[in-house]
CSV table of C-alpha atoms in Angstrom, one decimal:
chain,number,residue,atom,x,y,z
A,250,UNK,CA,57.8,-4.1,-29.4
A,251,UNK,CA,57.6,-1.3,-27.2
A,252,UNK,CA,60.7,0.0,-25.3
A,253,UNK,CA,61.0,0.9,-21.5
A,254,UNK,CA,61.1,4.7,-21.1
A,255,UNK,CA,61.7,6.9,-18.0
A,256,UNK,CA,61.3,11.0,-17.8
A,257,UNK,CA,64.3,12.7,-17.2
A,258,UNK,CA,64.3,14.1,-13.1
A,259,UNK,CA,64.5,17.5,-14.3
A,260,UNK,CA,63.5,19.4,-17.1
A,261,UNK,CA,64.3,23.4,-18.4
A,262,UNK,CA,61.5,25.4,-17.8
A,263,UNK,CA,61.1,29.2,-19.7
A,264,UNK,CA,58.5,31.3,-18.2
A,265,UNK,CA,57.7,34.5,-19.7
A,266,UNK,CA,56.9,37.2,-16.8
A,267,UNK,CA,54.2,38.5,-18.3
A,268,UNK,CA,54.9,42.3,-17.1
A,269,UNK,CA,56.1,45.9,-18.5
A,270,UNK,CA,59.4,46.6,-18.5
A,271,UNK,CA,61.2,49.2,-20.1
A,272,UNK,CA,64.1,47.2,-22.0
A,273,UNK,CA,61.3,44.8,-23.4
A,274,UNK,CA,59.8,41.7,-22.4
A,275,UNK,CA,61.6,39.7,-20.1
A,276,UNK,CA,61.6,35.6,-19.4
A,277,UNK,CA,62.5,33.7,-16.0
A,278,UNK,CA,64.2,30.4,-16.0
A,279,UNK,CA,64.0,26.6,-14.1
A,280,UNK,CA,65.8,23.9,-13.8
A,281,UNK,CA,65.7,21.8,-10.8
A,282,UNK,CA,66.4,24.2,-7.7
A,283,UNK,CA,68.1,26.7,-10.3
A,284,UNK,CA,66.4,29.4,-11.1
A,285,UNK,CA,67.3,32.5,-13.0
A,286,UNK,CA,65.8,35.9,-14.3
A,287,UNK,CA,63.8,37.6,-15.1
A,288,UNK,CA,65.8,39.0,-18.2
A,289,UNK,CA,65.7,39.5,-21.6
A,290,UNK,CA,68.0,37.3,-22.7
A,291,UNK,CA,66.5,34.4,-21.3
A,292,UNK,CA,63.5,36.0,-23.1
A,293,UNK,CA,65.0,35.8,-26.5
A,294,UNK,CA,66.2,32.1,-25.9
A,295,UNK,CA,62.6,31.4,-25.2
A,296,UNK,CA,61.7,32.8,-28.3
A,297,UNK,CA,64.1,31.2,-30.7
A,298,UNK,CA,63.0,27.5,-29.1
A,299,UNK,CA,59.0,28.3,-29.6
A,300,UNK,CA,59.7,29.4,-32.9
A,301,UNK,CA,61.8,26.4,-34.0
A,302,UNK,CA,59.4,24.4,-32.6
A,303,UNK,CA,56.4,26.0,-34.1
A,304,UNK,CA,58.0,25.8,-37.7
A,305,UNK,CA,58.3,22.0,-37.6
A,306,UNK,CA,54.0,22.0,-38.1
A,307,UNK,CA,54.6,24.8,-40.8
A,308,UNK,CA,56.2,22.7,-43.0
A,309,UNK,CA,53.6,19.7,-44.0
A,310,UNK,CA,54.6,16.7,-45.1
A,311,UNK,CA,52.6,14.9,-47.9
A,312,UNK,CA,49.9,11.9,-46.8
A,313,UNK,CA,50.9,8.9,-47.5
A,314,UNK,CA,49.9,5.4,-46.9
A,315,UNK,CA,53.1,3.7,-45.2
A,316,UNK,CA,55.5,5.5,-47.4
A,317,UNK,CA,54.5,4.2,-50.4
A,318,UNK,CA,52.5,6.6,-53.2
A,319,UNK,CA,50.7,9.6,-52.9
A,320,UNK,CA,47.0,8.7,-50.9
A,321,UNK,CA,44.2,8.4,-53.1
A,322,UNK,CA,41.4,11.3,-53.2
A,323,UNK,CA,38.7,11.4,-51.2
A,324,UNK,CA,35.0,12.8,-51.7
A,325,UNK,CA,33.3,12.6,-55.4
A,326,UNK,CA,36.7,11.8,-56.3
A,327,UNK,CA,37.0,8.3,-54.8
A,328,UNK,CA,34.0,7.1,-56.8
A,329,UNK,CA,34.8,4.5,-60.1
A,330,UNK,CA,36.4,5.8,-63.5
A,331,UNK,CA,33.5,6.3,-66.0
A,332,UNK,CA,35.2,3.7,-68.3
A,333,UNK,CA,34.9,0.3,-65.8
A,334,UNK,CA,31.6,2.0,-64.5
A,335,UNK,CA,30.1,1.9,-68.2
A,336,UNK,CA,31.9,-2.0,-68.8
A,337,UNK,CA,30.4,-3.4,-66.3
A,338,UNK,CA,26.7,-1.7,-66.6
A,339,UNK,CA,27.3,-3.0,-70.3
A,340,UNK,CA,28.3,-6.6,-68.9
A,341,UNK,CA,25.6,-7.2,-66.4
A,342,UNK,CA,22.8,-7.8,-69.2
A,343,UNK,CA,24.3,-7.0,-72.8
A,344,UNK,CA,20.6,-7.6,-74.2
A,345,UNK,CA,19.5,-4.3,-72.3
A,346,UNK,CA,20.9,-0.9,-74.0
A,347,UNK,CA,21.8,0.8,-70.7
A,348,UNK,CA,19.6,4.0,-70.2
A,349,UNK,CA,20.9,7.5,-70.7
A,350,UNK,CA,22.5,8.7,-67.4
A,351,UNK,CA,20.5,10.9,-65.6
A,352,UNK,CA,20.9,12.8,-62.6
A,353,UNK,CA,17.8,11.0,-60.6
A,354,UNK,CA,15.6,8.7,-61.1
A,355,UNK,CA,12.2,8.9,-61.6
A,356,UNK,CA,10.8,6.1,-59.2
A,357,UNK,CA,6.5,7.1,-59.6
A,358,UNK,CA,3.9,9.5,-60.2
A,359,UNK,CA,1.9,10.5,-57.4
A,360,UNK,CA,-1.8,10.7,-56.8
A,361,UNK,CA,-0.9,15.2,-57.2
A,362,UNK,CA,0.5,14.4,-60.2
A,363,UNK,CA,4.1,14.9,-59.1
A,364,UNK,CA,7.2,13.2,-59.7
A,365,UNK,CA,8.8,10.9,-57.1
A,366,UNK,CA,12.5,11.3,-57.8
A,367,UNK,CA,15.6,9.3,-56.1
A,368,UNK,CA,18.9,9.5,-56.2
A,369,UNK,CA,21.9,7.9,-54.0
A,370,UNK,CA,25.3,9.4,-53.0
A,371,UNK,CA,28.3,9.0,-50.9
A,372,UNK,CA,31.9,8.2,-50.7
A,373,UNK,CA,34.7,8.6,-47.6
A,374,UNK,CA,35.0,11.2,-45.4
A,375,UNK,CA,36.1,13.9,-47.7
A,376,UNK,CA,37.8,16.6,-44.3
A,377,UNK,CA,38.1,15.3,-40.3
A,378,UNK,CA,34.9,17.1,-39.0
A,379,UNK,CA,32.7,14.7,-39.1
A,380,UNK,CA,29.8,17.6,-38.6
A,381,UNK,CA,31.5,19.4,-41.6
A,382,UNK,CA,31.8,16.1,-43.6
A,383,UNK,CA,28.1,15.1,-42.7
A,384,UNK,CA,27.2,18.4,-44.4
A,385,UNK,CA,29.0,18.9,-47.6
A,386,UNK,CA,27.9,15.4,-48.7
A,387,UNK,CA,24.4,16.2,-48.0
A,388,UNK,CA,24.9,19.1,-50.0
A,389,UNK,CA,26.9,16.7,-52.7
A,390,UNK,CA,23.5,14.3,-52.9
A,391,UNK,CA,21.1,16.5,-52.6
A,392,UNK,CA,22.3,18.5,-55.7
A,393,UNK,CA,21.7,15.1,-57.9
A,394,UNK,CA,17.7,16.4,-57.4
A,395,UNK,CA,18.5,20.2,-57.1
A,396,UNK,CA,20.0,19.8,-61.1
A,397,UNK,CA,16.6,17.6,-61.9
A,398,UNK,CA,14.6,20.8,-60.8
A,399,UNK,CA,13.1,18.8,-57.3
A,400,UNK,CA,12.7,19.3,-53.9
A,401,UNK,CA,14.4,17.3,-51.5
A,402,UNK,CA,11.4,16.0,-49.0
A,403,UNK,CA,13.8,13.0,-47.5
A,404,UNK,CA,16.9,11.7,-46.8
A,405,UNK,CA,18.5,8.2,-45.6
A,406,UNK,CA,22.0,7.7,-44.5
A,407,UNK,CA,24.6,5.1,-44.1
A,408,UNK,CA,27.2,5.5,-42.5
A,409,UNK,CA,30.4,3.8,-41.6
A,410,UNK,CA,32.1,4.7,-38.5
A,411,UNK,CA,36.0,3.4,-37.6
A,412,UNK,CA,36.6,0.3,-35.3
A,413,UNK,CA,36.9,2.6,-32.3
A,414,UNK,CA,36.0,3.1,-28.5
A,415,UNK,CA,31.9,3.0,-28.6
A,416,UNK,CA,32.4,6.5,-26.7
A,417,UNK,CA,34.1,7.9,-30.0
A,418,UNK,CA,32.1,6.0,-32.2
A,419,UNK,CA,28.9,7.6,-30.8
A,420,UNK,CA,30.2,10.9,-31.0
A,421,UNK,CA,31.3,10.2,-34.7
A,422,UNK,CA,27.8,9.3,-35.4
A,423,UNK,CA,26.4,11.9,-33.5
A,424,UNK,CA,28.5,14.5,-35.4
A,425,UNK,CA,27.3,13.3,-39.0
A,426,UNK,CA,24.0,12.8,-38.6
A,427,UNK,CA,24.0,17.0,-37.0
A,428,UNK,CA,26.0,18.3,-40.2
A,429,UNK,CA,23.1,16.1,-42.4
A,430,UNK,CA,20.4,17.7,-40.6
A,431,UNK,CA,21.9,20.9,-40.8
A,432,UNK,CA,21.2,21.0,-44.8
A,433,UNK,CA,17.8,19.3,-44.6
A,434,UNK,CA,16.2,21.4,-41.8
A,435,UNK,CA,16.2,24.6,-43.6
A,436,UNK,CA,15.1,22.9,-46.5
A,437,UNK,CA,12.0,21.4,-44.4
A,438,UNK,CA,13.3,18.0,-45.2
A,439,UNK,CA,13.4,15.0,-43.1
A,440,UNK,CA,16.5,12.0,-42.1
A,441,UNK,CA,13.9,8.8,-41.6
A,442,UNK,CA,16.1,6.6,-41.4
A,443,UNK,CA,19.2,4.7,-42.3
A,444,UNK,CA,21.7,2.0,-41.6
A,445,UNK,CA,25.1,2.3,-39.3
A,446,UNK,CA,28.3,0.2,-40.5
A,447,UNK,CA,31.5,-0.7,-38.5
A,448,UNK,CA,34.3,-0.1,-40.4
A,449,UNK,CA,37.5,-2.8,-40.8
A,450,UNK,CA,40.7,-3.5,-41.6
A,451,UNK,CA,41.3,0.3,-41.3
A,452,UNK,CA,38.1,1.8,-43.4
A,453,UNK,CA,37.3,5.5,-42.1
A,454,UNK,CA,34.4,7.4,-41.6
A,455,UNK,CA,32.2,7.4,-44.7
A,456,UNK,CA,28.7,8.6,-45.6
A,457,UNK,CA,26.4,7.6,-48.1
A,458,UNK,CA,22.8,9.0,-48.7
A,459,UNK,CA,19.4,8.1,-50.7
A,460,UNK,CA,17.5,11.0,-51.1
A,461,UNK,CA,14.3,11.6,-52.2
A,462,UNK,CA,12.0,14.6,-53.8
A,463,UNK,CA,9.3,15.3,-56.1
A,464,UNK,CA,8.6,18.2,-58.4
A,465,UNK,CA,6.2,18.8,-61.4
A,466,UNK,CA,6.6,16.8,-64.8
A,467,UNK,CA,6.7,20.2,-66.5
A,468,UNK,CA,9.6,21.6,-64.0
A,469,UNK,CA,11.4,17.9,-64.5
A,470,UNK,CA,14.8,19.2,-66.1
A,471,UNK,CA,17.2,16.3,-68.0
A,472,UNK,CA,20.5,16.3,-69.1
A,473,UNK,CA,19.0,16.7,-72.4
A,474,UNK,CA,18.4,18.2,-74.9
A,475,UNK,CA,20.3,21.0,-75.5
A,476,UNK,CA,19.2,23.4,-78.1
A,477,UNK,CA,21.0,25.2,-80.4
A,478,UNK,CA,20.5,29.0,-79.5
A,479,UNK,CA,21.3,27.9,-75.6
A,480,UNK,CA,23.5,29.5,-72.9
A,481,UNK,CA,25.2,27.4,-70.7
A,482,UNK,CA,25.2,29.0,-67.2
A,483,UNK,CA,27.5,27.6,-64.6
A,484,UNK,CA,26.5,28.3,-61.0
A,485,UNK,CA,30.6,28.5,-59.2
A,486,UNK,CA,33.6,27.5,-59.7
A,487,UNK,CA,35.4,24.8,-60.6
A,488,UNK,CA,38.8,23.5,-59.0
A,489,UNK,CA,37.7,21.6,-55.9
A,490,UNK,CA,39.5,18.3,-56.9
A,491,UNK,CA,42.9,19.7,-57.2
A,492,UNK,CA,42.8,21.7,-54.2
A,493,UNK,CA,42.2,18.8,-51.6
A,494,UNK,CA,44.4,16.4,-53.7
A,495,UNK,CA,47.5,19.2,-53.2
A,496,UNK,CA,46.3,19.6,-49.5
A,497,UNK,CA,47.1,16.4,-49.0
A,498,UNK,CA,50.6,16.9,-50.5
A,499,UNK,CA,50.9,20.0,-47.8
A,500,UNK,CA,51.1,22.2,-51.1
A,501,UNK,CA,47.9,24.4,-50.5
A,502,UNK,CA,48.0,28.2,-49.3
A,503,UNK,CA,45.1,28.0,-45.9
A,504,UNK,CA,43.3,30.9,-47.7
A,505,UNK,CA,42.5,28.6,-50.8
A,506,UNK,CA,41.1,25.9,-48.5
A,507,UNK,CA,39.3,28.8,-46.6
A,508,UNK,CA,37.6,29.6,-49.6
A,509,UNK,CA,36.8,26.6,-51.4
A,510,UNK,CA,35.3,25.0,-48.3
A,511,UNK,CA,33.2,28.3,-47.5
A,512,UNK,CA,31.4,28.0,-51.6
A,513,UNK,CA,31.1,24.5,-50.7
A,514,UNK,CA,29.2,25.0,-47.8
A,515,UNK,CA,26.3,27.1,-49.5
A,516,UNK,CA,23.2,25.0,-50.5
A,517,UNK,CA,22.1,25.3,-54.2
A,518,UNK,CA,18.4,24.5,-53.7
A,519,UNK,CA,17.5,28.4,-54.0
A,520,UNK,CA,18.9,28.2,-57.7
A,521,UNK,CA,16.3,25.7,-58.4
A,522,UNK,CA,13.4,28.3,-58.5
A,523,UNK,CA,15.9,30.9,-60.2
A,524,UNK,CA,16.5,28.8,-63.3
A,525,UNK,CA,13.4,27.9,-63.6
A,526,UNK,CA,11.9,31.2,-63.8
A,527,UNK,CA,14.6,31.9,-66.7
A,528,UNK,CA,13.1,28.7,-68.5
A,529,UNK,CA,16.0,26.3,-67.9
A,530,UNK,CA,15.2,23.2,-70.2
A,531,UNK,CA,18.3,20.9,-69.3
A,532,UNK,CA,20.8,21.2,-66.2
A,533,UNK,CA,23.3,18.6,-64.7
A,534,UNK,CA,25.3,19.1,-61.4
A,535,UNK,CA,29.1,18.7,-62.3
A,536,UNK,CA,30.4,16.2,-59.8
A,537,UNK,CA,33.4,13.3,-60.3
A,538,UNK,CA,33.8,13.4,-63.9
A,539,UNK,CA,34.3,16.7,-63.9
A,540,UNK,CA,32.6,19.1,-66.1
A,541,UNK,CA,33.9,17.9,-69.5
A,542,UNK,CA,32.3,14.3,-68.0
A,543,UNK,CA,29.3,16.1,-67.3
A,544,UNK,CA,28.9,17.9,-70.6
A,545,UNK,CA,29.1,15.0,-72.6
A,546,UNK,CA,26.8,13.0,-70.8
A,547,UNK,CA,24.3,16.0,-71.7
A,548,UNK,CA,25.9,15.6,-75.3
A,549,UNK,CA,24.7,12.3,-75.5
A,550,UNK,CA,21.1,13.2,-74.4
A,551,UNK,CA,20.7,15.4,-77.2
A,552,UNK,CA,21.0,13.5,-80.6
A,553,UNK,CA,24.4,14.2,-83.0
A,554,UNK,CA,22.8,17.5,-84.3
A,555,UNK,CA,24.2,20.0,-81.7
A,556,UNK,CA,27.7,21.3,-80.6
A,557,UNK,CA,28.8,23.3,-77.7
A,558,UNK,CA,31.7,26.4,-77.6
A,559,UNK,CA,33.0,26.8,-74.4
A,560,UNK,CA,34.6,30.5,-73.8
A,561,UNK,CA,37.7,29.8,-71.6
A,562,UNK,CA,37.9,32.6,-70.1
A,563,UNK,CA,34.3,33.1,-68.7
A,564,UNK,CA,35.7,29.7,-66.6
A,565,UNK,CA,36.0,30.5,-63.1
A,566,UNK,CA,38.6,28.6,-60.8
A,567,UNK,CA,38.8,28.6,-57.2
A,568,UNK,CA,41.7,30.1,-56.1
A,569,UNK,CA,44.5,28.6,-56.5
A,570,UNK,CA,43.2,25.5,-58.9
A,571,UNK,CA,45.1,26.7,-62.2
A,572,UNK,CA,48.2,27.3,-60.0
A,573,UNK,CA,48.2,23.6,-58.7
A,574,UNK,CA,47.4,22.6,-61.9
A,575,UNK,CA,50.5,24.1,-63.6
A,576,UNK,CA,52.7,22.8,-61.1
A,577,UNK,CA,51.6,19.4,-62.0
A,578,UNK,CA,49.4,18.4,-58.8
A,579,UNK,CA,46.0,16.6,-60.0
A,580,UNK,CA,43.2,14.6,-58.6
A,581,UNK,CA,43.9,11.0,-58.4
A,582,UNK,CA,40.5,10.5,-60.7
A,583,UNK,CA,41.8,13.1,-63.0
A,584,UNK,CA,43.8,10.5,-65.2
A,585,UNK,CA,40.8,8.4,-65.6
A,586,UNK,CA,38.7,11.6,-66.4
A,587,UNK,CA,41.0,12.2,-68.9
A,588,UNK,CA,39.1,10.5,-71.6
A,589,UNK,CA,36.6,13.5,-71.7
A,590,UNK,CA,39.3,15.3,-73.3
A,591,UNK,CA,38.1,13.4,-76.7
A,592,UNK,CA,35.4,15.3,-76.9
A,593,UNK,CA,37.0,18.5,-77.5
A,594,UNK,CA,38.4,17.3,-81.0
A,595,UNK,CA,34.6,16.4,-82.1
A,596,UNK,CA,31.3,18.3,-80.4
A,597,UNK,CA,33.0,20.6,-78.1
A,598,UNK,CA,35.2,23.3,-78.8
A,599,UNK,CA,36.8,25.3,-76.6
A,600,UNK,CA,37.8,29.1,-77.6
A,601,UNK,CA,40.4,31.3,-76.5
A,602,UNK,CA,42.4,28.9,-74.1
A,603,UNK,CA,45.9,31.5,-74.1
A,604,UNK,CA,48.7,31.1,-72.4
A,605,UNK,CA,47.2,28.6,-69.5
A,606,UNK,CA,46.1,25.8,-72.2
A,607,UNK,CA,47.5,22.9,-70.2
A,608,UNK,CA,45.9,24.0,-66.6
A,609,UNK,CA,42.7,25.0,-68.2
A,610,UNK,CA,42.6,21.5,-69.7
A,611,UNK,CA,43.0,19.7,-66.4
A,612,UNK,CA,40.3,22.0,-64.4
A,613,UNK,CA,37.9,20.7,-67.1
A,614,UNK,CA,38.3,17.4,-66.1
A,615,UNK,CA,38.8,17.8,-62.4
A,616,UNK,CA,36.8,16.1,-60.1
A,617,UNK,CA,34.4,18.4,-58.2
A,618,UNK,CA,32.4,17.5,-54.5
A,619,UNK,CA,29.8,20.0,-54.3
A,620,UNK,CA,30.4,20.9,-57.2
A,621,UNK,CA,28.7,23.2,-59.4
A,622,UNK,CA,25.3,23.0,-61.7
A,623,UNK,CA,25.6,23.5,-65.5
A,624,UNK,CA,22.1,25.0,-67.1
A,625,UNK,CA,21.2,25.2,-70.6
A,626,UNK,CA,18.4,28.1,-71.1
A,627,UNK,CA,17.8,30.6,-74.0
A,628,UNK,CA,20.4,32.5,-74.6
A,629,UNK,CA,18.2,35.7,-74.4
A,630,UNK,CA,17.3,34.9,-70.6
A,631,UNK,CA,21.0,34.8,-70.0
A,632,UNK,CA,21.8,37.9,-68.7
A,633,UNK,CA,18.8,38.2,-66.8
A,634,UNK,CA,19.3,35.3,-64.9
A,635,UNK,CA,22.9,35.5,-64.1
A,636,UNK,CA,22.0,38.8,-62.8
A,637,UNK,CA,19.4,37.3,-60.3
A,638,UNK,CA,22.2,34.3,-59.2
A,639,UNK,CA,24.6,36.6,-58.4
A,640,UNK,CA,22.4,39.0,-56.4
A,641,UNK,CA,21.1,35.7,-54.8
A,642,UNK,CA,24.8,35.1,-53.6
A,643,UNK,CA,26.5,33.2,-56.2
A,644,UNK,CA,28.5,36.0,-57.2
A,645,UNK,CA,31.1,33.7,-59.1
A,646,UNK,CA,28.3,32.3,-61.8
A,647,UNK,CA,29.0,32.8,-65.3
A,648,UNK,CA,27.8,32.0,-68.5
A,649,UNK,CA,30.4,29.4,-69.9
A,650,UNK,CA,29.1,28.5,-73.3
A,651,UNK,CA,26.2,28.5,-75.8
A,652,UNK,CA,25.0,25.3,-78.1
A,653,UNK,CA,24.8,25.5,-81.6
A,654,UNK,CA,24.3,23.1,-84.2
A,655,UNK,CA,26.8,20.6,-85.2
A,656,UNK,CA,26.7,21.9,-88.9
A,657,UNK,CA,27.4,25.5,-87.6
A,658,UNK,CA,30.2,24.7,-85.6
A,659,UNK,CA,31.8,22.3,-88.4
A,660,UNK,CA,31.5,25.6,-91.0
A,661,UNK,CA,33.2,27.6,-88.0
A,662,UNK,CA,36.0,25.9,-87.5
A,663,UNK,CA,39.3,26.7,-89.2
A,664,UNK,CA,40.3,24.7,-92.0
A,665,UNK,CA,43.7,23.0,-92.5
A,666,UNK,CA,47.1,25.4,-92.5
């Protein structure tokens, strides 16, 4: 219930004078028909109260939902586990086998011969901004048709605004539909339309977006097949997960945010003519299910004939990502992506972990928004076409990997003792 409350008659007032003096700066003082100074000592008083009261928003205090545990993560990391996703898929008609995952959909063939591709994307508002969170989940769906080797020609949007005044409700809507537009404009891409939600019992601003494109049935990449002799080129870093789920624990150095959210921000849609040139046959974009997800869903595309050797440390990490990690902070989809890690005792093998084993392991399986895409091409274009994404601006790409076959890898592994 509230409680009556009345301001006190007078209040202290400390009023730097804003002028030279010799002895240093000097402060005057108020309180009712008092006053005092200027001096320096009133000066230093001033100082010790604004810094005392400054620290109290240095030290942050984890999110928390009424107390209770640690908030759930937001972004690509608020979508399902992969293990009810694929129950349920297997549940709602058990006659149909369930098609390989891809990236997009191919939804027709136009009369130029083209590909129609669709894909859909979304999840709650991943920062405040709603202009910055309008654009990084463009940039999140639209990558679904960037790793499929498409252009993005159109975009629809739904989004859920907070029960709110209509005044900030407009402005929220206002705000998201500018940061979508500011990815699709340069891209010559179109918003047509969409649908607007209110939301209840305390839902948040969220986003969610169909978007369409077409491109070339020869330029169409897959998750699959990998072929043995492949590099596996990532495009950035990885580590976005962990960051944001230790922001919210007030554990995260500004500079690291700084940085992820800046590589966020970039669009990808310039690699798409880059790896093509280099002959890219099969590319994913590594999103929720981190890139350990990601690779075995290409895994599965390509038959039980080929295996993959990652090189650990030709994995780059955002800074600070490995750091959290060894401190023990982790997406809250992390435990559920945990179920990758399987696949690095059969088709995946990862060489020359070191000393950072344990952090290494959970950046594989972090949960990335915006994350990065993962391209399989001949190993010979490799160098070239790192070369060419770096001087395009990704200057963190590296090549992570190469495929070989399943009976290679088996005769190079050690044997027991």
């Amino acid at each position: 219930s509230l409680r009556p409350w009345r301001p006190q008659p007078r209040a202290l007032q400390l009023l730097g004078d804003g002028g030279w003096h010799p002895d240093g700066p000097r402060a005057l003082a108020f309180f009712g028909p008092v006053a005092l100074g200027p001096a320096g000592w009133i000066w230093h008083w001033k100082q010790r109260i604004d810094a005392a009261f400054m620290a109290r928003f240095a030290d942050l205090q984890p999110m928390a939902p009424d107390g209770q545990a640690a908030m759930a993560c937001r972004g690509c990391a608020a979508k399902l586990g992969a293990a009810p996703l694929t129950a349920a898929l297997a549940r709602l008609d058990p006659t149909v086998r369930a098609p390989a995952a891809e990236d997009a959909a191919v939804v027709a063939t136009g009369a130029d011969g083209r590909l129609w591709l669709q894909s859909v994307d979304g999840f709650p508002a991943l920062v405040d901004d709603p202009w910055l969170n309008g654009r990084l989940t463009t940039l999140h769906a639209c990558s679904d048709l960037w790793a499929s080797g498409a252009a993005v020609e159109s975009v629809q949007a739904l989004v859920t605004v907070p029960e709110a005044a209509a005044a900030v409700q407009e402005e929220l809507l206002l705000q998201t539909l500018a940061g979508v537009r500011s990815v699709l404009e340069p891209l010559g891409a179109a918003l047509i339309g969409g649908h607007t939600l209110e939301g209840r019992d305390g839902a948040g601003l969220a986003l969610a977006l169909t978007v369409n494109g077409r491109v070339a049935p020869a330029g169409h990449w897959r998750k699959g097949p990998l072929r043995p002799g492949d590099a596996l080129l990532l495009s950035r870093p990885l580590g976005s997960g962990v960051l944001f789920a230790a922001a919210m624990a007030g554990a995260v150095a500004p500079a690291w945010m700084e940085a992820v959210i800046t590589a966020m921000q970039r669009s990808q849609a310039s690699l798409v003519p880059l790896l093509a040139a280099h002959d890219c046959g099969a590319c994913t974009d590594i999103t929720g299910f981190g890139l350990l997800g990601h690779l075995g869903e290409m895994l599965a595309a390509s038959g039980a004939g080929v295996a993959v050797e990652l090189d650990a440390a030709a994995i780059t990490a955002y800074p600070g990502a490995l750091e959290l990690l060894e401190r023990g902070f982790a997406s809250s989809l992390a435990p559920a992506n945990a179920a990758a890690l399987s696949l690095l005792e059969g088709p995946v093998r990862l060489l020359g972990e070191g000393g950072r084993a344990e952090a290494l392991r959970g950046l594989l399986i972090d949960p990335q928004t915006c994350g990065p895409l993962l391209a399989a091409l001949p190993a010979a274009e490799a160098p070239a076409a790192l070369a060419d994404l770096r001087a395009a601006g990704f200057g963190a790409a590296a090549v992570i990997g190469r495929v070989v076959s399943r009976r290679d890898a088996a005769a190079a592994s050690p044997g027991p003792g």
